[in-house]
PDB file of C-alpha atoms in Angstrom:
ATOM      1  CA  MET A   1      31.518 -27.285   7.694  1.00 57.00           C
ATOM      2  CA  ARG A   2      32.597 -26.307   4.462  1.00 60.00           C
ATOM      3  CA  SER A   3      29.800 -28.438   2.634  1.00 64.00           C
ATOM      4  CA  SER A   4      26.995 -26.670   5.048  1.00 65.00           C
ATOM      5  CA  ARG A   5      28.725 -23.132   4.079  1.00 66.00           C
ATOM      6  CA  VAL A   6      28.430 -24.274   0.371  1.00 65.00           C
ATOM      7  CA  LEU A   7      24.681 -25.285   0.742  1.00 65.00           C
ATOM      8  CA  CYS A   8      23.702 -21.891   2.796  1.00 67.00           C
ATOM      9  CA  VAL A   9      25.509 -19.825  -0.064  1.00 66.00           C
ATOM     10  CA  SER A  10      23.908 -22.064  -2.887  1.00 66.00           C
ATOM     11  CA  ALA A  11      20.219 -21.324  -1.024  1.00 67.00           C
ATOM     12  CA  LEU A  12      21.058 -17.729  -1.066  1.00 69.00           C
ATOM     13  CA  LEU A  13      22.208 -17.683  -4.403  1.00 66.00           C
ATOM     14  CA  LEU A  14      19.152 -19.313  -5.450  1.00 66.00           C
ATOM     15  CA  CYS A  15      16.978 -16.679  -3.724  1.00 65.00           C
ATOM     16  CA  LEU A  16      18.725 -13.787  -5.209  1.00 63.00           C
ATOM     17  CA  VAL A  17      18.490 -15.350  -8.949  1.00 62.00           C
ATOM     18  CA  SER A  18      14.819 -16.244  -8.254  1.00 61.00           C
ATOM     19  CA  TRP A  19      14.123 -12.686  -7.279  1.00 61.00           C
ATOM     20  CA  GLY A  20      15.721 -11.582 -10.419  1.00 59.00           C
ATOM     21  CA  CYS A  21      13.734 -13.773 -12.743  1.00 64.00           C
ATOM     22  CA  ALA A  22      10.737 -12.391 -14.665  1.00 67.00           C
ATOM     23  CA  ARG A  23       7.194 -13.329 -13.793  1.00 79.00           C
ATOM     24  CA  ARG A  24       4.829 -13.823 -16.550  1.00 87.00           C
ATOM     25  CA  VAL A  25       1.501 -12.414 -15.734  1.00 91.00           C
ATOM     26  CA  PRO A  26      -1.777 -12.848 -17.519  1.00 94.00           C
ATOM     27  CA  ALA A  27      -3.094  -9.597 -18.996  1.00 94.00           C
ATOM     28  CA  ALA A  28      -6.405 -10.085 -17.431  1.00 93.00           C
ATOM     29  CA  ASP A  29      -4.692 -10.302 -13.813  1.00 92.00           C
ATOM     30  CA  LEU A  30      -2.188  -7.442 -14.102  1.00 93.00           C
ATOM     31  CA  GLY A  31      -3.639  -5.357 -11.303  1.00 90.00           C
ATOM     32  CA  ALA A  32      -4.174  -8.374  -8.744  1.00 89.00           C
ATOM     33  CA  ALA A  33      -0.735  -9.619  -9.646  1.00 87.00           C
ATOM     34  CA  GLY A  34       0.811  -6.257  -8.580  1.00 85.00           C
ATOM     35  CA  ALA A  35       2.267  -5.775 -11.902  1.00 88.00           C
ATOM     36  CA  GLU A  36       3.196  -2.234 -13.184  1.00 90.00           C
ATOM     37  CA  VAL A  37       2.241  -1.695 -16.831  1.00 94.00           C
ATOM     38  CA  GLY A  38       1.539   1.777 -17.977  1.00 95.00           C
ATOM     39  CA  ILE A  39      -0.906   2.758 -20.725  1.00 96.00           C
ATOM     40  CA  ARG A  40      -1.492   5.807 -22.913  1.00 96.00           C
ATOM     41  CA  ALA A  41      -4.720   5.566 -24.760  1.00 97.00           C
ATOM     42  CA  THR A  42      -6.287   7.948 -27.172  1.00 97.00           C
ATOM     43  CA  MET A  43     -10.019   7.161 -27.712  1.00 96.00           C
ATOM     44  CA  LYS A  44     -12.114   7.815 -30.781  1.00 96.00           C
ATOM     45  CA  SER A  45     -14.034  10.550 -29.112  1.00 94.00           C
ATOM     46  CA  GLY A  46     -10.680  12.459 -28.718  1.00 93.00           C
ATOM     47  CA  GLU A  47     -10.321  11.723 -24.933  1.00 93.00           C
ATOM     48  CA  THR A  48      -6.733  10.801 -23.617  1.00 93.00           C
ATOM     49  CA  VAL A  49      -6.724   8.577 -20.701  1.00 95.00           C
ATOM     50  CA  ALA A  50      -2.987   7.704 -19.294  1.00 95.00           C
ATOM     51  CA  GLY A  51      -2.244   5.486 -16.219  1.00 95.00           C
ATOM     52  CA  ARG A  52      -1.719   1.828 -14.822  1.00 95.00           C
ATOM     53  CA  LEU A  53      -3.314  -0.967 -16.783  1.00 96.00           C
ATOM     54  CA  LEU A  54      -5.063  -3.225 -14.559  1.00 96.00           C
ATOM     55  CA  SER A  55      -6.625  -5.675 -17.005  1.00 96.00           C
ATOM     56  CA  MET A  56      -6.896  -6.079 -20.690  1.00 96.00           C
ATOM     57  CA  THR A  57      -8.859  -8.537 -22.793  1.00 94.00           C
ATOM     58  CA  GLY A  58      -9.958  -8.539 -26.535  1.00 92.00           C
ATOM     59  CA  ASP A  59     -13.028  -6.512 -25.677  1.00 94.00           C
ATOM     60  CA  LEU A  60     -12.213  -4.390 -22.566  1.00 96.00           C
ATOM     61  CA  LEU A  61      -9.095  -2.328 -20.881  1.00 96.00           C
ATOM     62  CA  VAL A  62      -9.388  -1.464 -17.126  1.00 97.00           C
ATOM     63  CA  VAL A  63      -7.239   1.249 -16.296  1.00 96.00           C
ATOM     64  CA  GLU A  64      -6.410   3.088 -12.984  1.00 96.00           C
ATOM     65  CA  ALA A  65      -6.329   6.575 -14.911  1.00 95.00           C
ATOM     66  CA  ILE A  66      -4.373   9.449 -13.178  1.00 93.00           C
ATOM     67  CA  TYR A  67      -6.008  12.919 -13.079  1.00 93.00           C
ATOM     68  CA  GLU A  68      -3.765  15.672 -11.920  1.00 90.00           C
ATOM     69  CA  GLU A  69      -5.222  19.079 -10.911  1.00 89.00           C
ATOM     70  CA  ALA A  70      -1.973  20.585 -12.047  1.00 85.00           C
ATOM     71  CA  GLY A  71      -2.783  19.071 -15.420  1.00 85.00           C
ATOM     72  CA  GLY A  72      -5.939  20.742 -15.855  1.00 86.00           C
ATOM     73  CA  ALA A  73      -8.260  18.162 -14.196  1.00 90.00           C
ATOM     74  CA  GLU A  74     -10.681  19.321 -11.479  1.00 89.00           C
ATOM     75  CA  VAL A  75     -10.846  17.272  -8.324  1.00 89.00           C
ATOM     76  CA  VAL A  76     -14.432  17.793  -6.607  1.00 87.00           C
ATOM     77  CA  GLY A  77     -15.151  16.543  -3.193  1.00 82.00           C
ATOM     78  CA  ARG A  78     -13.281  14.252  -0.948  1.00 77.00           C
ATOM     79  CA  GLY A  79     -12.980  10.496  -0.248  1.00 73.00           C
ATOM     80  CA  SER A  80     -15.024   8.006  -1.946  1.00 71.00           C
ATOM     81  CA  ALA A  81     -17.575  10.954  -2.998  1.00 81.00           C
ATOM     82  CA  ALA A  82     -14.729  12.655  -4.967  1.00 86.00           C
ATOM     83  CA  ARG A  83     -15.475  13.511  -8.584  1.00 90.00           C
ATOM     84  CA  VAL A  84     -13.134  14.199 -11.481  1.00 93.00           C
ATOM     85  CA  VAL A  85     -13.986  16.916 -14.164  1.00 92.00           C
ATOM     86  CA  VAL A  86     -12.022  17.499 -17.180  1.00 90.00           C
ATOM     87  CA  ASP A  87     -12.956  20.222 -19.744  1.00 87.00           C
ATOM     88  CA  GLY A  88     -16.280  20.239 -18.065  1.00 88.00           C
ATOM     89  CA  GLU A  89     -17.269  16.724 -18.445  1.00 88.00           C
ATOM     90  CA  PRO A  90     -17.285  14.415 -15.608  1.00 91.00           C
ATOM     91  CA  VAL A  91     -14.991  11.508 -15.885  1.00 93.00           C
ATOM     92  CA  THR A  92     -16.853   8.025 -15.614  1.00 92.00           C
ATOM     93  CA  GLY A  93     -15.514   5.312 -13.380  1.00 93.00           C
ATOM     94  CA  ILE A  94     -14.851   4.508  -9.971  1.00 92.00           C
ATOM     95  CA  VAL A  95     -12.494   7.167  -7.939  1.00 92.00           C
ATOM     96  CA  LEU A  96      -9.889   5.142  -6.158  1.00 91.00           C
ATOM     97  CA  GLY A  97      -8.318   7.751  -4.464  1.00 89.00           C
ATOM     98  CA  VAL A  98      -7.211  11.532  -4.044  1.00 90.00           C
ATOM     99  CA  GLU A  99      -3.871  12.497  -2.734  1.00 87.00           C
ATOM    100  CA  GLY A 100      -2.169  15.722  -2.335  1.00 84.00           C
ATOM    101  CA  ALA A 101      -2.589  19.291  -1.194  1.00 81.00           C
ATOM    102  CA  ARG A 102      -5.403  21.402  -2.791  1.00 78.00           C
ATOM    103  CA  GLY A 103      -4.294  22.872  -6.267  1.00 78.00           C
ATOM    104  CA  ALA A 104      -1.941  19.821  -6.672  1.00 84.00           C
ATOM    105  CA  ARG A 105      -4.149  16.955  -5.893  1.00 88.00           C
ATOM    106  CA  VAL A 106      -3.978  13.742  -7.902  1.00 90.00           C
ATOM    107  CA  ALA A 107      -6.891  11.597  -8.201  1.00 91.00           C
ATOM    108  CA  ARG A 108      -6.917   7.829  -9.360  1.00 92.00           C
ATOM    109  CA  VAL A 109      -9.971   6.577 -11.061  1.00 94.00           C
ATOM    110  CA  GLU A 110     -10.746   3.048 -12.122  1.00 95.00           C
ATOM    111  CA  ARG A 111     -12.308   3.186 -15.819  1.00 96.00           C
ATOM    112  CA  GLU A 112     -13.364   0.690 -18.187  1.00 96.00           C
ATOM    113  CA  LEU A 113     -12.479   1.185 -21.792  1.00 96.00           C
ATOM    114  CA  PRO A 114     -14.088  -0.741 -24.539  1.00 97.00           C
ATOM    115  CA  VAL A 115     -11.337  -1.909 -27.104  1.00 97.00           C
ATOM    116  CA  ALA A 116     -13.707  -1.139 -29.802  1.00 96.00           C
ATOM    117  CA  ASP A 117     -13.608   2.723 -28.684  1.00 96.00           C
ATOM    118  CA  VAL A 118      -9.743   3.009 -28.668  1.00 97.00           C
ATOM    119  CA  ARG A 119      -8.136   4.829 -31.440  1.00 97.00           C
ATOM    120  CA  SER A 120      -4.686   3.967 -30.223  1.00 97.00           C
ATOM    121  CA  ALA A 121      -2.819   3.059 -27.394  1.00 97.00           C
ATOM    122  CA  THR A 122       0.637   2.477 -26.288  1.00 97.00           C
ATOM    123  CA  PHE A 123       2.160   0.299 -23.607  1.00 97.00           C
ATOM    124  CA  HIS A 124       5.126   1.657 -21.054  1.00 95.00           C
ATOM    125  CA  ARG A 125       7.329  -0.391 -18.721  1.00 92.00           C
ATOM    126  CA  SER A 126       7.545   0.753 -15.209  1.00 87.00           C
ATOM    127  CA  ALA A 127      10.407   3.427 -14.660  1.00 84.00           C
ATOM    128  CA  ARG A 128      11.250   1.869 -11.516  1.00 78.00           C
ATOM    129  CA  GLU A 129      11.733  -1.707 -12.946  1.00 75.00           C
ATOM    130  CA  ALA A 130      13.354   0.001 -16.079  1.00 75.00           C
ATOM    131  CA  SER A 131      16.014   1.607 -13.767  1.00 74.00           C
ATOM    132  CA  LEU A 132      16.340  -1.214 -11.331  1.00 70.00           C
ATOM    133  CA  GLY A 133      16.978  -3.887 -13.978  1.00 69.00           C
ATOM    134  CA  PRO A 134      20.400  -2.467 -15.390  1.00 68.00           C
ATOM    135  CA  LEU A 135      21.401  -2.226 -11.376  1.00 69.00           C
ATOM    136  CA  ALA A 136      20.158  -5.656 -10.417  1.00 68.00           C
ATOM    137  CA  GLY A 137      21.764  -7.139 -13.412  1.00 67.00           C
ATOM    138  CA  LEU A 138      25.027  -5.262 -12.838  1.00 69.00           C
ATOM    139  CA  ALA A 139      25.324  -6.173  -9.143  1.00 72.00           C
ATOM    140  CA  LEU A 140      24.009  -9.852  -9.284  1.00 72.00           C
ATOM    141  CA  GLY A 141      26.504 -11.013 -12.007  1.00 73.00           C
ATOM    142  CA  PRO A 142      29.673 -10.179 -10.263  1.00 76.00           C
ATOM    143  CA  LEU A 143      28.214 -11.053  -6.762  1.00 75.00           C
ATOM    144  CA  LEU A 144      27.312 -14.481  -8.124  1.00 75.00           C
ATOM    145  CA  GLY A 145      30.605 -15.127 -10.079  1.00 75.00           C
ATOM    146  CA  SER A 146      32.669 -14.005  -7.074  1.00 76.00           C
ATOM    147  CA  LEU A 147      30.955 -15.853  -4.531  1.00 74.00           C
ATOM    148  CA  LEU A 148      31.444 -19.073  -6.765  1.00 76.00           C
ATOM    149  CA  GLY A 149      34.978 -18.367  -7.348  1.00 75.00           C
ATOM    150  CA  LEU A 150      35.472 -18.001  -3.664  1.00 73.00           C
ATOM    151  CA  LEU A 151      34.007 -20.970  -2.586  1.00 72.00           C
ATOM    152  CA  LEU A 152      34.783 -23.596  -5.304  1.00 71.00           C
TER     153      LEU A 152
ATOM    154  CA  MET B   1      48.568 -21.119  14.105  1.00 47.00           C
ATOM    155  CA  HIS B   2      48.503 -21.479  10.295  1.00 49.00           C
ATOM    156  CA  CYS B   3      45.266 -20.475   8.979  1.00 50.00           C
ATOM    157  CA  SER B   4      44.474 -22.550   5.592  1.00 54.00           C
ATOM    158  CA  ALA B   5      43.053 -20.985   2.408  1.00 53.00           C
ATOM    159  CA  GLU B   6      39.433 -22.056   3.312  1.00 52.00           C
ATOM    160  CA  CYS B   7      39.344 -20.446   6.751  1.00 53.00           C
ATOM    161  CA  SER B   8      40.781 -17.057   5.061  1.00 59.00           C
ATOM    162  CA  ARG B   9      37.704 -17.240   2.713  1.00 61.00           C
ATOM    163  CA  GLY B  10      35.149 -16.965   5.112  1.00 61.00           C
ATOM    164  CA  PRO B  11      35.697 -13.251   6.193  1.00 65.00           C
ATOM    165  CA  ARG B  12      36.091 -12.205   2.562  1.00 67.00           C
ATOM    166  CA  VAL B  13      32.918 -13.954   1.874  1.00 62.00           C
ATOM    167  CA  ILE B  14      31.181 -12.022   4.869  1.00 64.00           C
ATOM    168  CA  ARG B  15      32.745  -8.941   3.770  1.00 67.00           C
ATOM    169  CA  LEU B  16      31.410  -9.277   0.283  1.00 67.00           C
ATOM    170  CA  LEU B  17      27.941 -10.264   1.372  1.00 65.00           C
ATOM    171  CA  LEU B  18      27.745  -7.204   3.783  1.00 65.00           C
ATOM    172  CA  LEU B  19      28.859  -4.871   0.852  1.00 68.00           C
ATOM    173  CA  VAL B  20      25.921  -6.088  -1.119  1.00 66.00           C
ATOM    174  CA  VAL B  21      23.522  -5.768   1.774  1.00 62.00           C
ATOM    175  CA  MET B  22      24.604  -2.005   2.272  1.00 63.00           C
ATOM    176  CA  LEU B  23      24.583  -1.340  -1.516  1.00 65.00           C
ATOM    177  CA  THR B  24      21.204  -2.810  -2.208  1.00 62.00           C
ATOM    178  CA  PRO B  25      19.092   0.102  -0.330  1.00 57.00           C
ATOM    179  CA  THR B  26      21.437   2.388  -2.554  1.00 59.00           C
ATOM    180  CA  PHE B  27      20.301   0.757  -5.587  1.00 58.00           C
ATOM    181  CA  SER B  28      16.522   0.612  -4.428  1.00 54.00           C
ATOM    182  CA  GLY B  29      16.786   4.503  -3.847  1.00 51.00           C
ATOM    183  CA  CYS B  30      18.320   5.036  -7.163  1.00 50.00           C
ATOM    184  CA  ALA B  31      15.400   2.751  -8.608  1.00 48.00           C
ATOM    185  CA  VAL B  32      12.710   4.924  -6.966  1.00 49.00           C
ATOM    186  CA  ALA B  33      14.097   8.311  -8.004  1.00 48.00           C
ATOM    187  CA  PRO B  34      12.459   8.701 -11.488  1.00 48.00           C
ATOM    188  CA  ARG B  35       9.763  11.039 -11.235  1.00 56.00           C
ATOM    189  CA  ALA B  36       7.700   9.542 -13.804  1.00 68.00           C
ATOM    190  CA  ARG B  37       5.991   6.274 -12.851  1.00 83.00           C
ATOM    191  CA  PHE B  38       6.486   5.056 -16.359  1.00 90.00           C
ATOM    192  CA  VAL B  39       9.331   5.511 -19.181  1.00 90.00           C
ATOM    193  CA  ASP B  40       8.410   7.653 -22.094  1.00 91.00           C
ATOM    194  CA  GLU B  41       9.414   4.887 -24.751  1.00 93.00           C
ATOM    195  CA  ALA B  42       6.774   2.449 -25.527  1.00 95.00           C
ATOM    196  CA  GLY B  43       7.295  -1.255 -25.450  1.00 94.00           C
ATOM    197  CA  VAL B  44       6.627  -4.050 -22.694  1.00 94.00           C
ATOM    198  CA  GLN B  45       7.874  -7.472 -23.326  1.00 93.00           C
ATOM    199  CA  VAL B  46       4.805  -9.939 -23.872  1.00 95.00           C
ATOM    200  CA  ASP B  47       4.290 -13.692 -24.358  1.00 95.00           C
ATOM    201  CA  VAL B  48       1.739 -14.248 -26.876  1.00 96.00           C
ATOM    202  CA  GLN B  49      -0.315 -17.542 -27.499  1.00 96.00           C
ATOM    203  CA  LEU B  50      -2.431 -17.307 -30.890  1.00 96.00           C
ATOM    204  CA  THR B  51      -5.402 -19.250 -31.537  1.00 96.00           C
ATOM    205  CA  ASP B  52      -3.810 -21.202 -34.508  1.00 94.00           C
ATOM    206  CA  GLY B  53      -1.303 -22.647 -31.821  1.00 95.00           C
ATOM    207  CA  GLU B  54       1.775 -20.247 -32.433  1.00 94.00           C
ATOM    208  CA  SER B  55       3.411 -18.828 -29.726  1.00 95.00           C
ATOM    209  CA  LEU B  56       6.108 -15.918 -29.553  1.00 95.00           C
ATOM    210  CA  ARG B  57       7.722 -13.310 -27.296  1.00 94.00           C
ATOM    211  CA  GLY B  58       8.051  -9.843 -28.240  1.00 95.00           C
ATOM    212  CA  GLN B  59       7.640  -6.423 -27.297  1.00 96.00           C
ATOM    213  CA  LEU B  60       4.040  -4.904 -27.321  1.00 97.00           C
ATOM    214  CA  VAL B  61       4.207  -1.597 -28.301  1.00 97.00           C
ATOM    215  CA  SER B  62       0.644  -0.368 -29.208  1.00 97.00           C
ATOM    216  CA  MET B  63      -2.742  -1.249 -30.228  1.00 97.00           C
ATOM    217  CA  ASP B  64      -5.912   0.050 -31.850  1.00 95.00           C
ATOM    218  CA  SER B  65      -9.301  -1.241 -31.849  1.00 96.00           C
ATOM    219  CA  ASP B  66      -8.524  -4.099 -34.275  1.00 96.00           C
ATOM    220  CA  ALA B  67      -5.219  -5.250 -33.630  1.00 96.00           C
ATOM    221  CA  LEU B  68      -2.024  -5.203 -31.159  1.00 97.00           C
ATOM    222  CA  ALA B  69       1.336  -4.135 -32.807  1.00 97.00           C
ATOM    223  CA  ILE B  70       3.967  -6.352 -31.363  1.00 97.00           C
ATOM    224  CA  GLU B  71       7.650  -6.187 -32.167  1.00 97.00           C
ATOM    225  CA  HIS B  72       9.371  -9.688 -32.374  1.00 96.00           C
ATOM    226  CA  ALA B  73      12.489 -11.138 -34.160  1.00 95.00           C
ATOM    227  CA  LEU B  74      12.351 -13.515 -37.311  1.00 94.00           C
ATOM    228  CA  THR B  75      15.559 -15.590 -37.926  1.00 93.00           C
ATOM    229  CA  LYS B  76      16.856 -14.738 -41.163  1.00 92.00           C
ATOM    230  CA  ASN B  77      16.685 -17.882 -43.741  1.00 91.00           C
ATOM    231  CA  GLU B  78      16.283 -18.271 -47.283  1.00 90.00           C
ATOM    232  CA  TYR B  79      12.303 -17.699 -46.875  1.00 92.00           C
ATOM    233  CA  THR B  80      12.951 -14.013 -45.294  1.00 92.00           C
ATOM    234  CA  SER B  81      13.463 -11.110 -47.160  1.00 92.00           C
ATOM    235  CA  VAL B  82      13.121  -7.203 -46.755  1.00 93.00           C
ATOM    236  CA  VAL B  83      11.538  -5.320 -49.603  1.00 93.00           C
ATOM    237  CA  ARG B  84      11.041  -1.516 -50.047  1.00 93.00           C
ATOM    238  CA  ARG B  85       7.306  -0.632 -50.166  1.00 90.00           C
ATOM    239  CA  GLY B  86       5.931   2.827 -50.035  1.00 88.00           C
ATOM    240  CA  GLY B  87       9.178   4.442 -48.806  1.00 90.00           C
ATOM    241  CA  GLU B  88       9.547   2.073 -45.980  1.00 92.00           C
ATOM    242  CA  GLU B  89      11.125  -1.483 -45.656  1.00 94.00           C
ATOM    243  CA  VAL B  90       8.916  -4.178 -45.029  1.00 95.00           C
ATOM    244  CA  VAL B  91       9.717  -8.050 -44.009  1.00 96.00           C
ATOM    245  CA  VAL B  92       8.209 -10.648 -46.271  1.00 95.00           C
ATOM    246  CA  VAL B  93       8.356 -14.478 -45.210  1.00 94.00           C
ATOM    247  CA  ALA B  94       7.560 -16.931 -47.749  1.00 93.00           C
ATOM    248  CA  GLY B  95       5.582 -14.421 -50.079  1.00 92.00           C
ATOM    249  CA  ARG B  96       3.528 -13.303 -47.131  1.00 93.00           C
ATOM    250  CA  THR B  97       3.928  -9.582 -45.959  1.00 94.00           C
ATOM    251  CA  VAL B  98       4.748  -9.741 -42.189  1.00 95.00           C
ATOM    252  CA  GLY B  99       5.289  -5.912 -41.166  1.00 96.00           C
ATOM    253  CA  PRO B 100       7.506  -2.917 -41.184  1.00 96.00           C
ATOM    254  CA  ALA B 101      11.351  -3.904 -40.460  1.00 95.00           C
ATOM    255  CA  VAL B 102      12.291  -2.363 -37.194  1.00 95.00           C
ATOM    256  CA  GLU B 103      16.000  -3.523 -36.954  1.00 93.00           C
ATOM    257  CA  ALA B 104      17.981  -5.681 -39.129  1.00 90.00           C
ATOM    258  CA  ARG B 105      20.599  -7.817 -36.953  1.00 90.00           C
ATOM    259  CA  GLU B 106      23.224 -10.141 -38.037  1.00 90.00           C
ATOM    260  CA  PHE B 107      21.072 -13.364 -37.510  1.00 91.00           C
ATOM    261  CA  ASP B 108      17.337 -12.050 -37.020  1.00 93.00           C
ATOM    262  CA  ILE B 109      15.286  -9.233 -38.228  1.00 94.00           C
ATOM    263  CA  VAL B 110      13.090  -7.301 -35.804  1.00 95.00           C
ATOM    264  CA  VAL B 111       9.869  -6.776 -37.343  1.00 96.00           C
ATOM    265  CA  ARG B 112       6.383  -4.976 -36.023  1.00 97.00           C
ATOM    266  CA  GLU B 113       3.689  -7.320 -36.773  1.00 96.00           C
ATOM    267  CA  ARG B 114      -0.194  -6.791 -36.247  1.00 97.00           C
ATOM    268  CA  PHE B 115      -2.411  -9.630 -34.509  1.00 97.00           C
ATOM    269  CA  ARG B 116      -6.137  -9.185 -34.433  1.00 96.00           C
ATOM    270  CA  HIS B 117      -7.492  -9.227 -31.188  1.00 96.00           C
ATOM    271  CA  ARG B 118      -9.622 -12.205 -31.976  1.00 95.00           C
ATOM    272  CA  ASN B 119      -6.481 -14.226 -33.153  1.00 96.00           C
ATOM    273  CA  VAL B 120      -5.037 -13.858 -29.910  1.00 96.00           C
ATOM    274  CA  GLU B 121      -5.525 -16.638 -27.423  1.00 95.00           C
ATOM    275  CA  GLU B 122      -3.715 -15.444 -24.246  1.00 95.00           C
ATOM    276  CA  LEU B 123      -1.388 -12.575 -23.637  1.00 96.00           C
ATOM    277  CA  ARG B 124       1.007 -12.316 -20.758  1.00 96.00           C
ATOM    278  CA  PHE B 125       3.168  -9.583 -19.589  1.00 94.00           C
ATOM    279  CA  ALA B 126       6.768 -10.101 -18.213  1.00 88.00           C
ATOM    280  CA  SER B 127       7.442  -8.325 -15.001  1.00 77.00           C
ATOM    281  CA  ARG B 128      10.184  -7.785 -12.748  1.00 71.00           C
ATOM    282  CA  ALA B 129      12.660  -9.265 -15.631  1.00 64.00           C
ATOM    283  CA  TYR B 130      15.925  -8.225 -14.130  1.00 63.00           C
ATOM    284  CA  VAL B 131      18.253 -11.422 -15.001  1.00 64.00           C
ATOM    285  CA  GLY B 132      19.117 -12.098 -18.436  1.00 65.00           C
ATOM    286  CA  TRP B 133      21.941 -13.271 -20.503  1.00 67.00           C
ATOM    287  CA  GLY B 134      24.253 -10.047 -19.483  1.00 70.00           C
ATOM    288  CA  THR B 135      23.940 -11.478 -15.852  1.00 72.00           C
ATOM    289  CA  LEU B 136      25.201 -14.951 -16.722  1.00 74.00           C
ATOM    290  CA  VAL B 137      28.168 -13.367 -18.691  1.00 77.00           C
ATOM    291  CA  ALA B 138      29.187 -11.334 -15.875  1.00 76.00           C
ATOM    292  CA  VAL B 139      28.986 -14.440 -13.582  1.00 76.00           C
ATOM    293  CA  GLY B 140      31.214 -16.268 -15.497  1.00 79.00           C
ATOM    294  CA  LEU B 141      33.697 -13.375 -16.032  1.00 79.00           C
ATOM    295  CA  SER B 142      33.817 -12.665 -12.443  1.00 78.00           C
ATOM    296  CA  TYR B 143      34.314 -16.238 -11.727  1.00 78.00           C
ATOM    297  CA  ALA B 144      37.209 -16.483 -14.023  1.00 81.00           C
ATOM    298  CA  LEU B 145      38.621 -13.101 -12.666  1.00 79.00           C
ATOM    299  CA  ILE B 146      38.645 -14.452  -8.994  1.00 77.00           C
ATOM    300  CA  LYS B 147      40.734 -17.827 -10.182  1.00 79.00           C
ATOM    301  CA  VAL B 148      43.058 -15.539 -11.989  1.00 78.00           C
ATOM    302  CA  VAL B 149      43.699 -13.320  -8.744  1.00 76.00           C
ATOM    303  CA  GLU B 150      43.973 -16.510  -6.532  1.00 74.00           C
ATOM    304  CA  SER B 151      46.345 -18.261  -8.751  1.00 74.00           C
ATOM    305  CA  ASP B 152      48.760 -15.151  -8.816  1.00 63.00           C
TER     306      ASP B 152
END
């Protein structure tokens, strides 16, 4: 009975540790893998694009750009026919969705940005992962050590 | 009936697991509380494979149309030095200028190095990196603490 209990707890500990271990996602597959990497890019044209990085190669960045009406963007239309206009210029790309009430709507647009047109860009970690990381580490360590101490 | 130490551990383990199960939603709630989706500070952990066969792990901070800027650690040795040029401290390895020094630590130096896009073979982003060396230290300390309490 003791050995089966140790086996069960060991399996649970292995699951907990595996859940907390990092995944290494290829830059070209970030969106498909569900990885959350933020990007804030300033183009050579002066345009600023911010959102989630979906894919990155040496030639092309694919970004799920976020445009907020509260931030000055204009969202025209609804659903798949929606268009986003910033400073009078329509934003090129595929509108993935529009959320929120009129006046505070947020549009997500998939945009392809040639690397050659990027003046500068910074990369940012997910806020959810950044806040959960220390908490998970804080909880997992004492939990694993305590369980091992009680069982062994 | 006399209860051995083993059967008294079972309820304690169950209580501990129940505590973790109750705390996990609380931690998850804290993790999703941030208003912003991504942190303001730039830097995402990446693994880089270069075309010359070299590989390294560091923080992808920024990029432009020519290159990626990655902060990584270089071990201090007789070939590594930090010199002052143009008002900033620069790391030099075997006579080759690597890049500006970000942080000088006891055994290594963190340097921000530029890697041209054409020299990068593969780039992988780290996602969900919750468990690290601190977690292992906490496991050891908790295990030792449990043993000390039980012996008293």
